[in-house]
Tab-separated table of C-alpha atoms in Angstrom:
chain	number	residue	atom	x	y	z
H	1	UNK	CA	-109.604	-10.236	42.455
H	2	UNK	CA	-111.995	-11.983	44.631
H	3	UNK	CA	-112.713	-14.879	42.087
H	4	UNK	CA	-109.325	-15.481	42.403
H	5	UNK	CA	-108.990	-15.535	46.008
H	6	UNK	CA	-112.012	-17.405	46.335
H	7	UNK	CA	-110.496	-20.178	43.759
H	8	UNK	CA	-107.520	-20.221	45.561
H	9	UNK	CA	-109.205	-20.611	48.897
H	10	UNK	CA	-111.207	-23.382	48.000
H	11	UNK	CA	-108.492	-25.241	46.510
H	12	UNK	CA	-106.818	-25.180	49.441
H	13	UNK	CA	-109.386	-26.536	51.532
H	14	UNK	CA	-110.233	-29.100	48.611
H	15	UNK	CA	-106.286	-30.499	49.464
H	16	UNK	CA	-107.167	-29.830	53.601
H	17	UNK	CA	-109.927	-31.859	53.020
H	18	UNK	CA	-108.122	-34.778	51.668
H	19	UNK	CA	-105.731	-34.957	54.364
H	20	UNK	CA	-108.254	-35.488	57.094
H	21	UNK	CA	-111.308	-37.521	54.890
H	22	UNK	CA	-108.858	-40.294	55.074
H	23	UNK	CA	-109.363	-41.313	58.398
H	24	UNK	CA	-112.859	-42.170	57.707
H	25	UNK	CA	-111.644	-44.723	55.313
H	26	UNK	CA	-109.376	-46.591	58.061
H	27	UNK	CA	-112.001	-49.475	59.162
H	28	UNK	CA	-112.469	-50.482	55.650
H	29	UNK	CA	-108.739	-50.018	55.023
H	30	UNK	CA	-108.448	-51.992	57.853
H	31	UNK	CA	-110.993	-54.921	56.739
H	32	UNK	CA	-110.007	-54.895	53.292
H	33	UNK	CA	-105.557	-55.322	53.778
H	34	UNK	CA	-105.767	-57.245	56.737
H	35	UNK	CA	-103.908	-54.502	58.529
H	36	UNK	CA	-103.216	-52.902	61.707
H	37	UNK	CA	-105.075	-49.746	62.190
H	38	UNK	CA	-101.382	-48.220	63.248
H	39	UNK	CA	-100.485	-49.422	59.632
H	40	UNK	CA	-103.818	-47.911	58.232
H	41	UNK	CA	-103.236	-44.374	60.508
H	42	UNK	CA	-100.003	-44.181	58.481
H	43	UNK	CA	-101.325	-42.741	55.308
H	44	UNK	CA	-102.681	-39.795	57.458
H	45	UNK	CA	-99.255	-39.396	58.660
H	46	UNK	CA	-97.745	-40.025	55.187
H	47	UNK	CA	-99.888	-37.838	53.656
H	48	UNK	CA	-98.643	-35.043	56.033
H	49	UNK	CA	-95.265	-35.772	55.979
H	50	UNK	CA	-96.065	-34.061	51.957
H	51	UNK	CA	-96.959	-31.173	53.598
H	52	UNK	CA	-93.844	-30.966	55.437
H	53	UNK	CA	-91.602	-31.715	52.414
H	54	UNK	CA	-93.483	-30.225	49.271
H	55	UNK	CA	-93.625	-26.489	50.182
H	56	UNK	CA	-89.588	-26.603	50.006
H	57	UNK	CA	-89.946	-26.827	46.467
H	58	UNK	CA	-93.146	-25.735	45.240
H	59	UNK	CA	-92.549	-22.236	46.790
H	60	UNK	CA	-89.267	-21.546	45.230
H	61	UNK	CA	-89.942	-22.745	41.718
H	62	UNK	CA	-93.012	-20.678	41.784
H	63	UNK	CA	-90.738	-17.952	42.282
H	64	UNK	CA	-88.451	-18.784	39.017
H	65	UNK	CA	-91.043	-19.955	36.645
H	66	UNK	CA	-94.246	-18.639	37.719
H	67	UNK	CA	-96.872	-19.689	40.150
H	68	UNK	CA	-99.720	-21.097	37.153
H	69	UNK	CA	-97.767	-23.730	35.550
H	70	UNK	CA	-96.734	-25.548	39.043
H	71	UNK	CA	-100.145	-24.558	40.931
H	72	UNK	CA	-101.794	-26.647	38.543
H	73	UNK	CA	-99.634	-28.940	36.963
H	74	UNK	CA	-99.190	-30.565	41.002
H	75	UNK	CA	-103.172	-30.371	41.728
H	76	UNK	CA	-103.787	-32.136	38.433
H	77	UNK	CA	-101.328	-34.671	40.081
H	78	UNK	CA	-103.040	-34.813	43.321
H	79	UNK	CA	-106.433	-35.365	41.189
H	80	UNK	CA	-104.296	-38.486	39.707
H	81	UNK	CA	-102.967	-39.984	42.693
H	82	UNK	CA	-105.881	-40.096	44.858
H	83	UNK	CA	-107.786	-41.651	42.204
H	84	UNK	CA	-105.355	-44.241	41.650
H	85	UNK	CA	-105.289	-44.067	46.209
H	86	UNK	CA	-109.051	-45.457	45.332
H	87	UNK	CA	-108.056	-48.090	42.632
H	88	UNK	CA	-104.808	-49.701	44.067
H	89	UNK	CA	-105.458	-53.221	45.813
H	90	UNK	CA	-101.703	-53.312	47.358
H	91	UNK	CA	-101.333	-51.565	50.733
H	92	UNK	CA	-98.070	-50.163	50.334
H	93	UNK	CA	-99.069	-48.549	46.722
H	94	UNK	CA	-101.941	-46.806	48.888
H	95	UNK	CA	-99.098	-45.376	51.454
H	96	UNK	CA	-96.959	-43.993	48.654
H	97	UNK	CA	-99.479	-42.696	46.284
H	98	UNK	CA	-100.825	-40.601	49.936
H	99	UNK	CA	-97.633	-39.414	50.408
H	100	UNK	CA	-97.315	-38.015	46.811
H	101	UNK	CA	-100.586	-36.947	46.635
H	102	UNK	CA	-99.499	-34.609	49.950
H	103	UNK	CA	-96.345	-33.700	48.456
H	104	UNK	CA	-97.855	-32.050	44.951
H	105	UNK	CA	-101.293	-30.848	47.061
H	106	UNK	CA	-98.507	-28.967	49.298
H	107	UNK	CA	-98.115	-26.586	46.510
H	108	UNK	CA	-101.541	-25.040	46.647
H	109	UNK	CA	-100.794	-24.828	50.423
H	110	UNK	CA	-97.631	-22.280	49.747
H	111	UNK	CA	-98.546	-20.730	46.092
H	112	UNK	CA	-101.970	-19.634	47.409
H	113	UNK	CA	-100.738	-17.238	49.649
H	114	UNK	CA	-98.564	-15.295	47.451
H	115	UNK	CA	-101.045	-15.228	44.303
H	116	UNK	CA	-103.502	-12.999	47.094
H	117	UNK	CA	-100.871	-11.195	47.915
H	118	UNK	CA	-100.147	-10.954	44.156
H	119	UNK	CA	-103.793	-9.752	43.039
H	120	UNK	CA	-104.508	-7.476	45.853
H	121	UNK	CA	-102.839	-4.354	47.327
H	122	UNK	CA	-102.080	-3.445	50.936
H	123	UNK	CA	-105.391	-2.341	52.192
H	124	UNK	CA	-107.033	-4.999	50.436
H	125	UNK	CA	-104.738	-8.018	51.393
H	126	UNK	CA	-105.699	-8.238	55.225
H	127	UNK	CA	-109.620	-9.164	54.238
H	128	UNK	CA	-108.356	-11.481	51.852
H	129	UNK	CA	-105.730	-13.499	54.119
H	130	UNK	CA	-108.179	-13.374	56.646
H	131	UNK	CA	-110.680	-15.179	54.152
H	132	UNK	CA	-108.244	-17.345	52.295
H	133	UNK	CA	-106.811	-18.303	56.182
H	134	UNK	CA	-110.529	-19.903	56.709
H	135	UNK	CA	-110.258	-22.989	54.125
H	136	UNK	CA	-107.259	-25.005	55.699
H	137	UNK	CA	-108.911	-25.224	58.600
H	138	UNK	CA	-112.045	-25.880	57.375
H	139	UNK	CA	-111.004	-28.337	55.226
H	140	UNK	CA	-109.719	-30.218	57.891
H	141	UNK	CA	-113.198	-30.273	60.067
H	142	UNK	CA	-115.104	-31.185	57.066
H	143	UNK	CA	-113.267	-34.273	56.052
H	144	UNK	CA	-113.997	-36.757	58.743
H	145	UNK	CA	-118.044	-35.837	58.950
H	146	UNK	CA	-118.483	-35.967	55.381
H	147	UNK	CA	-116.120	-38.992	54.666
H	148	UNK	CA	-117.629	-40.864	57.846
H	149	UNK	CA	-121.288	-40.668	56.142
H	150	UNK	CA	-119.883	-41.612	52.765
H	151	UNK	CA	-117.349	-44.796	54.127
H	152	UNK	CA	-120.501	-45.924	55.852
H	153	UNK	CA	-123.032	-45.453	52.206
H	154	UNK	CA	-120.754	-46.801	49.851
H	155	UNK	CA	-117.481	-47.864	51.191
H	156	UNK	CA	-113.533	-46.909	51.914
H	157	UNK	CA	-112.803	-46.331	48.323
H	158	UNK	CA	-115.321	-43.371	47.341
H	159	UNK	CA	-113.835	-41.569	49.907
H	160	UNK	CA	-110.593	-41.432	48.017
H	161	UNK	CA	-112.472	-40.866	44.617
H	162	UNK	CA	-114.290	-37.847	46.311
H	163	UNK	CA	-111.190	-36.210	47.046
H	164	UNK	CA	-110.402	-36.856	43.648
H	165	UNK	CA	-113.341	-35.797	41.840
H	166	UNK	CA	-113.425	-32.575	44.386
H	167	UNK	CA	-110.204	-31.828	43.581
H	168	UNK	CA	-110.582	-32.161	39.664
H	169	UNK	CA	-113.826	-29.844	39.417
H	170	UNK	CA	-111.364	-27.046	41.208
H	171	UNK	CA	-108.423	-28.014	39.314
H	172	UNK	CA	-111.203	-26.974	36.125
H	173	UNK	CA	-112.227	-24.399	37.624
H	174	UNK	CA	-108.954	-22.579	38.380
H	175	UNK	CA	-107.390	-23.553	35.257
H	176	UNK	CA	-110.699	-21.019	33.707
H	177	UNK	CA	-110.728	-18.635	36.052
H	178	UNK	CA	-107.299	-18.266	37.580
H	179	UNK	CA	-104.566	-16.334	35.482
H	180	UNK	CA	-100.732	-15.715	36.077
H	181	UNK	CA	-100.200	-13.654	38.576
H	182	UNK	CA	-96.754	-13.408	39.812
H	183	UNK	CA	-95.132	-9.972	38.735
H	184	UNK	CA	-91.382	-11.322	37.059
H	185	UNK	CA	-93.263	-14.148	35.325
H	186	UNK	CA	-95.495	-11.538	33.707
H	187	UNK	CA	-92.786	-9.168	32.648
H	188	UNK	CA	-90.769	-12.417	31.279
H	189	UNK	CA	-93.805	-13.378	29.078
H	190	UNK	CA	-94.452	-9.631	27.763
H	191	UNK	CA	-90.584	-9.324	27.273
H	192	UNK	CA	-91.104	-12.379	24.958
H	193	UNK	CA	-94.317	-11.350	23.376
H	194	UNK	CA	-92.361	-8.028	22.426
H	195	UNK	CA	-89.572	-9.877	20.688
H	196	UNK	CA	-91.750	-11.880	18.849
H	197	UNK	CA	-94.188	-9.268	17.911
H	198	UNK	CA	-91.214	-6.517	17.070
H	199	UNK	CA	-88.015	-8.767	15.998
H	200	UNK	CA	-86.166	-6.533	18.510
H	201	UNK	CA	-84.571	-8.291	21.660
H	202	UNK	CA	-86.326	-7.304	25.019
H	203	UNK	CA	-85.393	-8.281	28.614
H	204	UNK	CA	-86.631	-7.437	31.891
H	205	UNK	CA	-83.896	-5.961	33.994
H	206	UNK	CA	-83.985	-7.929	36.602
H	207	UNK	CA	-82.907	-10.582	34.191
H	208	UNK	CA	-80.030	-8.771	32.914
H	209	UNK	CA	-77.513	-10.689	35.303
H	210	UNK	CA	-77.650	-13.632	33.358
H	211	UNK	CA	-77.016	-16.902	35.900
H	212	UNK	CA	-76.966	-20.513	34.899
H	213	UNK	CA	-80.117	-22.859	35.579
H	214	UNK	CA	-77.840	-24.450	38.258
H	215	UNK	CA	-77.371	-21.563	40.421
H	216	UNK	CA	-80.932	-20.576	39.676
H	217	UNK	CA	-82.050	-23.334	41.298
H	218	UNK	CA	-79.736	-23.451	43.932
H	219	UNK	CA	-80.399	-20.064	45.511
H	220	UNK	CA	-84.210	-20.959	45.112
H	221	UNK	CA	-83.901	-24.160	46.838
H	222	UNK	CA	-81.515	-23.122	49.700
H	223	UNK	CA	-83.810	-19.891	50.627
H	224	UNK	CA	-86.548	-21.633	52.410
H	225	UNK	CA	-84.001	-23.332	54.601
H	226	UNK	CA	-82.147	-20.367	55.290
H	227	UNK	CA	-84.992	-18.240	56.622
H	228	UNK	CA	-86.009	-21.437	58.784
H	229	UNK	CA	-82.779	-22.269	60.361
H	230	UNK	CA	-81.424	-18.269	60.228
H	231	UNK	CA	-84.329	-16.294	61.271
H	232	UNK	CA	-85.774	-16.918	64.672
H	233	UNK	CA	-88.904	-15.798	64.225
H	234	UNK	CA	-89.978	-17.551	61.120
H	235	UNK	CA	-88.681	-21.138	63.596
H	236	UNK	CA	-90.827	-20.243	65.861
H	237	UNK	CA	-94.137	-19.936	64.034
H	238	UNK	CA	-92.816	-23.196	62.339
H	239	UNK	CA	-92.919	-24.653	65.137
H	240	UNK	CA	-96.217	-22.949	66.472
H	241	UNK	CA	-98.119	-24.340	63.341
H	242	UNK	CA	-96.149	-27.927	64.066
H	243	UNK	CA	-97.332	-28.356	67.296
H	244	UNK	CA	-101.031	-27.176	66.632
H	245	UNK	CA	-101.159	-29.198	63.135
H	246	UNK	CA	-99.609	-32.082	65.202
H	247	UNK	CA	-102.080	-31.842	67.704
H	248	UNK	CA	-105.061	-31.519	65.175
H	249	UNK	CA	-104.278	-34.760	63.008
H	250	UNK	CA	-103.415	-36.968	66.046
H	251	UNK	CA	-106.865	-36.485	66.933
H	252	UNK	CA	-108.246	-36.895	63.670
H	253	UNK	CA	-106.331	-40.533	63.614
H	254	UNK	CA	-107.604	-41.080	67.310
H	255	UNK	CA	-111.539	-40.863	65.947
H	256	UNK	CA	-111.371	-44.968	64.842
H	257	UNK	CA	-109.773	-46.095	67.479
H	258	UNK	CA	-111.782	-44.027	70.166
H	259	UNK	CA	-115.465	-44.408	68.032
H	260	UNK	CA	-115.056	-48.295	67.613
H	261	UNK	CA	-114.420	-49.255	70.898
């Protein structure tokens, strides 16, 4: 249980990390495009603007199909995209590929969560929330300090392949280590393994109502934004965590501009 908790708490801060390292690579983004550092700021904005966006569909189609396949299939994207973040020589490939790389890291950000609260039972959860809550923040602190010392050893790019390489050694690692671990996804496979195994024809009950992929998706997709604009309480900490994210990051873009002059 811990192993797993500890995987998904360090991939978490491994995408945390990313969003924040960025800003060490600004001057050089700056020197090498020719751009504005307002331009250059704009793939930390970019990048969480994904954050924003991504959990609205990561969350619920880890719900229908299973947290593994999307958990990984996105952070082997991220892995992808900030490589290719590192390679690009065109400025405005740089602000897209940030902005998917947010997008598909945003899944660890709202998967993680539920596989703890997946793996562990009541008395056990607390402890491992209260670990798990330690690596997006962390992430975030460690980014700038160790992306500073890197932008200034070997330059802007490396910075970007870190995150990339950091991010593929946990992707590894969790693809090892981690298992399935939401509940209906588990009785759907073992339904399946039964049929095969037997030749009889098993279901789980819950799937007895049979719906169409269509309205599947539709109730998945329309539940995040239902508890955000229907339930008070879950607005407010939204916009709690949007103010104190806000505030973090528009510091973290405010370390060029205040450090070089």
């Amino acid at each position: 249980k811990w192993l797993v908790v500890m995987c998904g708490a360090v991939a978490t801060l491994a995408i945390a990390f990313g969003s924040s390292a960025y800003t060490a690579a600004i001057p050089g983004i700056m020197a090498h495009f020719g751009v504005s550092i307002t331009a250059a700021t704009a793939g930390v904005a970019v990048f969480v603007l994904g954050f924003a966006i991504g959990p609205l569909f990561w969350a619920p189609l880890g719900e229908l199909f299973g947290r593994q396949i999307w958990f990984w299939t996105t952070y082997a994207a991220v892995t992808i995209f900030a490589w290719a973040a590192g390679y690009t020589d065109s400025f405005a490939a740089l602000i897209v590929l940030c902005f998917l790389g947010g997008a598909t890291g945003a899944s660890v950000l709202s998967n993680a969560g539920g596989v703890i609260s997946d793996v562990m039972n009541e008395k056990e959860r607390g402890l491992g929330l209260a670990f798990f809550s330690f690596a997006p923040f962390m992430g975030p602190v460690l980014g700038p300090i160790c992306g500073g010392f890197e932008a200034m050893a070997v330059g802007w790019r490396w910075v970007l392949y870190t995150i990339a390489i950091f991010t593929g050694v946990v992707l590894v690692l969790g693809a090892v280590v981690v298992p399935e671990t939401y509940g209906p996804a588990l009785l759907a496979k073992r339904a399946a393994a039964l049929s095969d195994y037997t030749g009889l024809h098993f279901v789980r009950a819950s799937k007895r109502p049979q719906k169409s992929a269509a309205q599947l998706f539709k109730i998945a997709l329309s539940r995040p934004w239902q508890l955000l604009f229907l339930e008070p309480i879950t607005l407010a900490v939204c916009l709690y965590q949007a103010i104190i994210y806000g505030t973090l990051y528009m510091l973290f873009g405010a370390f060029p501009v205040v450090y070089r002059r």
